[in-house]
Short mmCIF file of C-alpha atoms in Angstrom, two decimals:
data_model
loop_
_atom_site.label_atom_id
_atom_site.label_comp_id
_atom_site.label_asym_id
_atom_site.label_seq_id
_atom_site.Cartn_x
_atom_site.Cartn_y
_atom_site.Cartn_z
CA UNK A 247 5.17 10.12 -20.47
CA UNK A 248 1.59 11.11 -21.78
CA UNK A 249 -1.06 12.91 -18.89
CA UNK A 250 -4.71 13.45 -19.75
CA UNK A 251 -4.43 16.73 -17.91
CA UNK A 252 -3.47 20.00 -19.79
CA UNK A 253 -1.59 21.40 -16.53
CA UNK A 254 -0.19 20.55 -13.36
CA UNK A 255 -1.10 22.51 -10.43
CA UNK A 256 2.13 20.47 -8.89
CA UNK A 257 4.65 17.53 -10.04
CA UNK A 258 2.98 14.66 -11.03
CA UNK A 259 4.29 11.97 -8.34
CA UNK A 260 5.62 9.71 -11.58
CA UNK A 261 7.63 12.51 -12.79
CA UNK A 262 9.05 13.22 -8.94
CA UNK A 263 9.86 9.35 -8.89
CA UNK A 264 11.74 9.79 -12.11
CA UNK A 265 13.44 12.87 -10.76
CA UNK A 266 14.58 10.89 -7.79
CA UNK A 267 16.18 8.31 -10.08
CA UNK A 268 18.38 10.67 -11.58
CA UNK A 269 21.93 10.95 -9.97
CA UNK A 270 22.90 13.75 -11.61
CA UNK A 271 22.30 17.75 -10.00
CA UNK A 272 21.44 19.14 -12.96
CA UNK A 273 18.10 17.48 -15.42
CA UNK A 274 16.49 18.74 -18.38
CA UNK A 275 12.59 18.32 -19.02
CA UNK A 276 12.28 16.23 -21.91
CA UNK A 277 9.65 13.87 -23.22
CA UNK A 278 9.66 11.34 -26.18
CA UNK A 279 6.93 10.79 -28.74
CA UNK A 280 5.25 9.41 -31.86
CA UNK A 281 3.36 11.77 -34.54
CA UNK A 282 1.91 10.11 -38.05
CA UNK A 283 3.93 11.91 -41.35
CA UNK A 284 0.17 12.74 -42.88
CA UNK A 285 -0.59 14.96 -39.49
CA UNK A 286 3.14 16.63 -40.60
CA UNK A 287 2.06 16.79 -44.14
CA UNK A 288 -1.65 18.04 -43.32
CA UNK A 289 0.47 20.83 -41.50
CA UNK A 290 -0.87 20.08 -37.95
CA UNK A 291 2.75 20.53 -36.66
CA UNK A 292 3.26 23.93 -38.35
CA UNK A 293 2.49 25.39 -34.47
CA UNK A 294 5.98 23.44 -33.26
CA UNK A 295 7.67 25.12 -36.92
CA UNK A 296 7.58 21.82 -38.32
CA UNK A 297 6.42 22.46 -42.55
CA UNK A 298 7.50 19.36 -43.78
CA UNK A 299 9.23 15.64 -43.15
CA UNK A 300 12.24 17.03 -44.54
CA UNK A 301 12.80 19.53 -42.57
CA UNK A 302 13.63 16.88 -39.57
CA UNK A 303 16.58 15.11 -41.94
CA UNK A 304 19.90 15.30 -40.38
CA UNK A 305 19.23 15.26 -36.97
CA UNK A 306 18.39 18.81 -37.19
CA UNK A 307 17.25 20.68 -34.28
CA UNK A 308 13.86 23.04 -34.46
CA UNK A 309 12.90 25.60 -31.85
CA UNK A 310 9.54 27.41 -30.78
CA UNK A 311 7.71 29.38 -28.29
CA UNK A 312 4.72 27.48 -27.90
CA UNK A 313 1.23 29.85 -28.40
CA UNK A 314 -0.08 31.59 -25.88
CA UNK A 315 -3.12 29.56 -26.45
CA UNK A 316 -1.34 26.57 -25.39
CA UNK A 317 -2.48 27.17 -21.65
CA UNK A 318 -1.85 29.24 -19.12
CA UNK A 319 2.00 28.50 -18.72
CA UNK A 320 2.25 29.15 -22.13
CA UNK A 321 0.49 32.39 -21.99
CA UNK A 322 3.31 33.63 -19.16
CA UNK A 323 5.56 31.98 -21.01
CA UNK A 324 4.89 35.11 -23.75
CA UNK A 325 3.21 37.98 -22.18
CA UNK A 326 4.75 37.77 -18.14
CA UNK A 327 2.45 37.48 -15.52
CA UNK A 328 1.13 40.16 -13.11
CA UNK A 329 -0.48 38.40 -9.64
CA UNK A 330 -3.48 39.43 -7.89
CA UNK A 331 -3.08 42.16 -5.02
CA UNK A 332 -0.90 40.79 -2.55
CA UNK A 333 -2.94 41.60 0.87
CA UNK A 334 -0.50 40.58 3.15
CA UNK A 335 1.88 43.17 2.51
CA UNK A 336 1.54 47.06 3.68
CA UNK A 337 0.32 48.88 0.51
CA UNK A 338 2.34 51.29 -1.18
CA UNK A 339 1.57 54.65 -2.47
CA UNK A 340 1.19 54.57 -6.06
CA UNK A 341 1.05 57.97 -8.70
CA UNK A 342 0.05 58.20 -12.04
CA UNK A 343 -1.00 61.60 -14.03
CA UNK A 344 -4.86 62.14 -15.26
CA UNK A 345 -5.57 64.20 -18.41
CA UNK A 346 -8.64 66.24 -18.21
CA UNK A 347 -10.28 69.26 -20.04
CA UNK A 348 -9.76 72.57 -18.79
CA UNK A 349 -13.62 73.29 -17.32
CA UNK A 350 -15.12 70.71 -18.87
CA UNK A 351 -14.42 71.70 -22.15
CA UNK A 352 -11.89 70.11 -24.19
CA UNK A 353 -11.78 72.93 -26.96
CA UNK A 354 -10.25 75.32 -23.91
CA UNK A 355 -7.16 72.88 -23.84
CA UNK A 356 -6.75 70.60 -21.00
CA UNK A 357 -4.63 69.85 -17.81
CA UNK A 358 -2.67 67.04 -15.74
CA UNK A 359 -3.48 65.85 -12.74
CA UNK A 360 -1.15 63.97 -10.25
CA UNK A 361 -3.19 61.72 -8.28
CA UNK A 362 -1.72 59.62 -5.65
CA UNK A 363 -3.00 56.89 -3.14
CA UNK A 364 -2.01 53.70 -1.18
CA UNK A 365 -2.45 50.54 -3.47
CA UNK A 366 -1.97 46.88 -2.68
CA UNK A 367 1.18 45.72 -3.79
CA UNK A 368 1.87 43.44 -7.37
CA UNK A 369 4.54 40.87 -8.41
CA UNK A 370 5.16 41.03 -11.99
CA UNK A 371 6.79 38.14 -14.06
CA UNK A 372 8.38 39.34 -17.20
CA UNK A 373 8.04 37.07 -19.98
CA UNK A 374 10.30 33.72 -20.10
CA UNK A 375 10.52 33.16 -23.79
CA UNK A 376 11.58 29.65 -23.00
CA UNK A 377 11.41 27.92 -26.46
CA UNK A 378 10.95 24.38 -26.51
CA UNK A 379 13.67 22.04 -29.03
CA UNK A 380 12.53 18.90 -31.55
CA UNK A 381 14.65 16.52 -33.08
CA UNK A 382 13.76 13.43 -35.37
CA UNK A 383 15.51 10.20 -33.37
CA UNK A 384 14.13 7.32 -35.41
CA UNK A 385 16.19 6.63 -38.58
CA UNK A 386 12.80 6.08 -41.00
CA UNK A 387 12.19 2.60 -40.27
CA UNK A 388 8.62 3.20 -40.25
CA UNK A 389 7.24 4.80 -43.22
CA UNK A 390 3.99 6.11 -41.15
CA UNK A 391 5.42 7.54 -38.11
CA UNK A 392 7.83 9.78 -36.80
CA UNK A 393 9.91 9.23 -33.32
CA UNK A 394 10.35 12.66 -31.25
CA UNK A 395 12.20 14.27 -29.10
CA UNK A 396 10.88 17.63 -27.53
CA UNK A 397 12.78 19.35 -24.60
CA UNK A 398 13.21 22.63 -22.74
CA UNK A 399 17.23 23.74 -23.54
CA UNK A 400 17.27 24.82 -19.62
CA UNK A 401 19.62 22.89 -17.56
CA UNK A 402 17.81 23.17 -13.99
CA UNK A 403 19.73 22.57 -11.27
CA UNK A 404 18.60 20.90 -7.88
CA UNK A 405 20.37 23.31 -5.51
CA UNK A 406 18.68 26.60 -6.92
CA UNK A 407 16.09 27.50 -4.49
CA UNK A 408 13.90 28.15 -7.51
CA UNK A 409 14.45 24.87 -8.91
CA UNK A 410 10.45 23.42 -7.61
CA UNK A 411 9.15 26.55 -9.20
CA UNK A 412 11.35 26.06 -12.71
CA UNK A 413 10.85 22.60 -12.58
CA UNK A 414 6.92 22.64 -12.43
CA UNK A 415 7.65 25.62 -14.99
CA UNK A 416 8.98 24.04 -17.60
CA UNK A 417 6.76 20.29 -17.00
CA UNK A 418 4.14 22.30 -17.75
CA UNK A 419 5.29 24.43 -21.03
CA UNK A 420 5.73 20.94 -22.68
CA UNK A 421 2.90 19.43 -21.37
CA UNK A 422 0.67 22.20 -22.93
CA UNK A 423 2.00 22.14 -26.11
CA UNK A 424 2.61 17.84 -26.09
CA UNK A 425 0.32 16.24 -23.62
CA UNK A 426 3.23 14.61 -22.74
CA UNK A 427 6.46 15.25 -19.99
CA UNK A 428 9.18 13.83 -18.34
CA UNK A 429 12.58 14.75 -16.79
CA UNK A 430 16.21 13.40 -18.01
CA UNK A 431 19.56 13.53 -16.73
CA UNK A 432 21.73 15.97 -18.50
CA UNK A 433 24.06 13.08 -18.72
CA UNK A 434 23.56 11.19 -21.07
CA UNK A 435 25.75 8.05 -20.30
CA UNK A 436 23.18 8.13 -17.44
CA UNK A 437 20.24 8.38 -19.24
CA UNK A 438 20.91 5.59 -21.45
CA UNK A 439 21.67 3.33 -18.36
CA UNK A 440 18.34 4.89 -16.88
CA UNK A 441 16.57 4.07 -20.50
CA UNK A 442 18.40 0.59 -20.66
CA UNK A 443 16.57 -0.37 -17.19
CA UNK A 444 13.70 0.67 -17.88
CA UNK A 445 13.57 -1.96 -20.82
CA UNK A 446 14.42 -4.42 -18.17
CA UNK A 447 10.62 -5.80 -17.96
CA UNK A 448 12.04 -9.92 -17.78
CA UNK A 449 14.66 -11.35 -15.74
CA UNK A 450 15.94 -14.71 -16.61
CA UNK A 451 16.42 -17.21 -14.46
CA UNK A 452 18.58 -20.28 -15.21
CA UNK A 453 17.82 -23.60 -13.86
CA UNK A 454 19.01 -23.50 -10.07
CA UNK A 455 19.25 -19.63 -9.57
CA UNK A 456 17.96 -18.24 -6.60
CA UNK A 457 15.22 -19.33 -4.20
CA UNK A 458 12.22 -19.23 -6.99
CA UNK A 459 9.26 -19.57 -4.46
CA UNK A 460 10.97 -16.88 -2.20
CA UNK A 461 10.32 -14.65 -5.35
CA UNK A 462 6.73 -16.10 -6.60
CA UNK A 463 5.75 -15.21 -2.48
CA UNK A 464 6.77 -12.09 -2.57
CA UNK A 465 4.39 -11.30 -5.93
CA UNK A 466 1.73 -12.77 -3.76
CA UNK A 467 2.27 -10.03 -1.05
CA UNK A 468 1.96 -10.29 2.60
CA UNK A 469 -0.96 -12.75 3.13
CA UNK A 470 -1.60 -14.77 6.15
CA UNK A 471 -2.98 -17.64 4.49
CA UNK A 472 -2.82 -18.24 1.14
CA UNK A 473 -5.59 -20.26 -0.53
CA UNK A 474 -5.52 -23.70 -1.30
CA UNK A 475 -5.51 -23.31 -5.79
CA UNK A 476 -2.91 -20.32 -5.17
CA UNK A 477 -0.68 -22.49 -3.01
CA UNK A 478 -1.03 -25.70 -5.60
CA UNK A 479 -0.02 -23.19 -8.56
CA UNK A 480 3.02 -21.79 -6.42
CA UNK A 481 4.14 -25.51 -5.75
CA UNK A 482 3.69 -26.70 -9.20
CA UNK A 483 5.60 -23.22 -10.77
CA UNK A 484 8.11 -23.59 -8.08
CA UNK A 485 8.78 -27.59 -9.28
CA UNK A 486 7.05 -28.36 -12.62
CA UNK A 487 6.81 -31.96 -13.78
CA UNK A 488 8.77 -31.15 -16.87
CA UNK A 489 12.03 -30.13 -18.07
CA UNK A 490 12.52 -26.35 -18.25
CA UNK A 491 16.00 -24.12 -19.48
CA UNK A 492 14.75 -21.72 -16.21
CA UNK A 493 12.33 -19.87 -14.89
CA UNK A 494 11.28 -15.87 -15.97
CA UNK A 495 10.32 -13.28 -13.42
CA UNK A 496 8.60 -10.06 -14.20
CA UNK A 497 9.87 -6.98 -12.91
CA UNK A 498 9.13 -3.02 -13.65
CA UNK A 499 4.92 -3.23 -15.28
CA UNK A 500 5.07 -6.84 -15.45
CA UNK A 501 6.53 -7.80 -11.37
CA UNK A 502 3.62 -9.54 -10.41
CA UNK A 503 4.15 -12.18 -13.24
CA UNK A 504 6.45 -15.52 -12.83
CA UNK A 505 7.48 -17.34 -16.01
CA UNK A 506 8.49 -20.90 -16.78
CA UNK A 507 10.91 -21.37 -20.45
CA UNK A 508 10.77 -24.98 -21.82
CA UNK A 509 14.04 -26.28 -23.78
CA UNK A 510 12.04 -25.46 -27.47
CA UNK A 511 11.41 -22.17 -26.22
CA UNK A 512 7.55 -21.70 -25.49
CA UNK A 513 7.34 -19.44 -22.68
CA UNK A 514 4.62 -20.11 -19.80
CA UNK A 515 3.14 -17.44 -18.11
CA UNK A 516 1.32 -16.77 -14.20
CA UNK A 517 0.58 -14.49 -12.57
CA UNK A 518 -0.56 -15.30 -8.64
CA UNK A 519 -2.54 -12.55 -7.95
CA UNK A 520 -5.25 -11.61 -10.28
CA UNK A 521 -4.39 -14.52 -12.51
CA UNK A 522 -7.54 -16.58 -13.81
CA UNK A 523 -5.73 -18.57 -16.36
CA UNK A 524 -2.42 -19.34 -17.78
CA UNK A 525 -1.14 -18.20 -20.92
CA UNK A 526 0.82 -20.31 -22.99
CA UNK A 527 3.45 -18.31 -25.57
CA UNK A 528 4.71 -20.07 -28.55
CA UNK A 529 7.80 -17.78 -28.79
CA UNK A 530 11.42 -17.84 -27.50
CA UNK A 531 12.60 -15.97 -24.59
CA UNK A 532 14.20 -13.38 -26.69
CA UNK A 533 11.47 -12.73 -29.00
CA UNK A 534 9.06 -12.48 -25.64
CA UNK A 535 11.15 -10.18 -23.87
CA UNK A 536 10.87 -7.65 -26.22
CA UNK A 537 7.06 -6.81 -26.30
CA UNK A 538 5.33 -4.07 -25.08
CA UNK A 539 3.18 -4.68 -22.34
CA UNK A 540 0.34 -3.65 -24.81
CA UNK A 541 1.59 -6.77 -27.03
CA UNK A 542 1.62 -9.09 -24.32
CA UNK A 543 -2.09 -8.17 -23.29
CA UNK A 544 -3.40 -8.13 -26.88
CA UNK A 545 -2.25 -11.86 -28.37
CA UNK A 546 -4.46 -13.67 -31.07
CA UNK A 547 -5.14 -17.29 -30.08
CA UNK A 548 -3.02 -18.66 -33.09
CA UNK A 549 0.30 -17.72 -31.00
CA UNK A 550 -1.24 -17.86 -27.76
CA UNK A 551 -2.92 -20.38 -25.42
CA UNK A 552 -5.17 -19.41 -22.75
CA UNK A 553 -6.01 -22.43 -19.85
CA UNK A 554 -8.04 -21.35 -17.37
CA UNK A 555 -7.89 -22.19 -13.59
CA UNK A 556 -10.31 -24.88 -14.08
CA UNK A 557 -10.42 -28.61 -12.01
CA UNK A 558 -8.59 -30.05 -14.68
CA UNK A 559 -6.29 -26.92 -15.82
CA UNK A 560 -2.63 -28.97 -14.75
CA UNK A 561 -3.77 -31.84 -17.59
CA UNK A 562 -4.94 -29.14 -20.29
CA UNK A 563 -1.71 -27.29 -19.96
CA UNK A 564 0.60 -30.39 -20.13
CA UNK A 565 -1.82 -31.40 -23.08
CA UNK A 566 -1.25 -27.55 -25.06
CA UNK A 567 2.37 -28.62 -23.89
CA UNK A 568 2.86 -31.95 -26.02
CA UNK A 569 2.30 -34.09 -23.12
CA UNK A 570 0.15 -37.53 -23.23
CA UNK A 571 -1.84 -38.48 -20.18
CA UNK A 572 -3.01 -42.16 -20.56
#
């Protein structure tokens, strides 16, 4: 998951949600993404010990300790940490020795002196080390890119008392050195169920399933009256004039989105809230189901038809459909 901050002064509340999801006591901070082969080529990845494409053949595995530079996790991360004085604790007395000349005058040898005083006390952090894994987990399809995986090889468990502290630790050692962060299971028959329904953005709805308008009423929310062209949409989505195979509801980024699929496949597309047109998709329901919500925003007008909420908006959609009105 990619932040536009550097570091996280606490859990971000959609990594906590994704920590909640998990079953499992024990996670691992991991994150997926995408980097171009000329940035690996141009060396830009030399930082993460990555010199060349080849050196991410056969699912090998490459380590680093991120730069210090990376931020300031990073920076502990390598040198420690030492806090500021810690005033609410009784000070402590404190020696150390001081080397001086022997009456001012260095060429008549010098003593040491053993000076010793009551100092605020200090925590100290020794460095972590923690070194941060990469493996290649696309298999070359595209020529251009590379898929990623980078993760901290620390199994943090949810019982440690320290686990908040480790947790935020390690978000933020791969969110310097990535911009990006997230938190698996360490099982992974559960993360591929947890990947698998996350891809779940459509729901398909046979002909006769369920209470449709229950669902289209709950994407409206709780209103106490709903307007007059909202309520003629729901009745015509909930009962269209045509044949259909079923109806398509939106769940995960795209819930607030109700679907109708007509027997040669276009897909129809409303959404009750913010909608101010519908959108028309000359594709099947397998093809459709499998685009990003970034593909389903951008659509070019030769695969897509846009009918706005207009007086006459019922006749130009049955018309884009194939329908005559005499």
């Amino acid at each position: 998951m990619k932040f536009k901050q550097n570091y996280f002064r606490k859990a971000p509340k959609e990594l906590l949600f994704e920590l909640s999801q998990i079953k499992s006591d024990t996670v691992i901070v991991s994150t997926n993404l995408s980097v171009s082969t000329e940035d690996i080529a141009d060396g830009k990845y030399k930082k993460w010990n990555i010199n060349s494409i080849n050196e991410l053949a056969d699912e090998s595995v490459i380590d680093f300790i991120p730069s210090k530079n990376e931020g300031p996790t990073s920076k502990i991360n390598s040198e420690g940490h030492v806090s500021k004085p810690l005033k609410d604790l009784p000070k402590v007395s404190k020696s150390w020795n001081i080397t001086g000349p022997n009456w001012g005058d260095y060429s008549k040898g010098t003593h040491t002196t053993l000076n010793t005083r009551p100092v605020f006390q200090r925590e100290y952090a020794l460095p972590r080390e923690t070194y941060l894994s990469v493996k290649r987990t696309d298999k070359g399809e595209n020529p251009d890119e590379v898929q990623l995986k980078i993760w901290v090889p620390e199994l943090l468990n949810r019982s440690d008392k320290s686990f908040p502290d480790d947790f935020l630790f390690n978000l933020n050692l791969l969110q310097e050195s990535t911009g990006h962060s997230g938190v698996i299971s360490s099982n992974q028959e559960e993360n591929d169920k947890l990947i698998e329904e996350k891809q779940k953005d459509w729901e398909f709805l046979p002909v006769g399933t369920g209470n449709i308008r229950s669902k289209i009423l709950q994407k409206v929310g709780d209103k106490k009256e709903i307007p007059e062209s909202s309520q003629e949409r729901i009745d015509y989505f909930t009962n269209p004039p045509f044949e259909i195979v079923g109806h398509i509801n939106g769940i995960n980024s795209f819930e607030r989105y109700i679907g109708l699929e007509l027997p040669n496949g276009v897909i129809i597309l409303e959404n009750f809230n913010y909608g101010n047109a519908i959108f028309v998709f000359k594709k099947d329901f397998e093809s459709f189901s499998k685009m990003t919500r970034g593909e389903l925003i951008k659509r070019r007008s030769s695969d897509t038809e846009r009918i706005p909420h207009k007086k006459n908006w019922k006749i130009n959609l049955e018309t884009v459909l194939g329908f005559n009105h005499k």
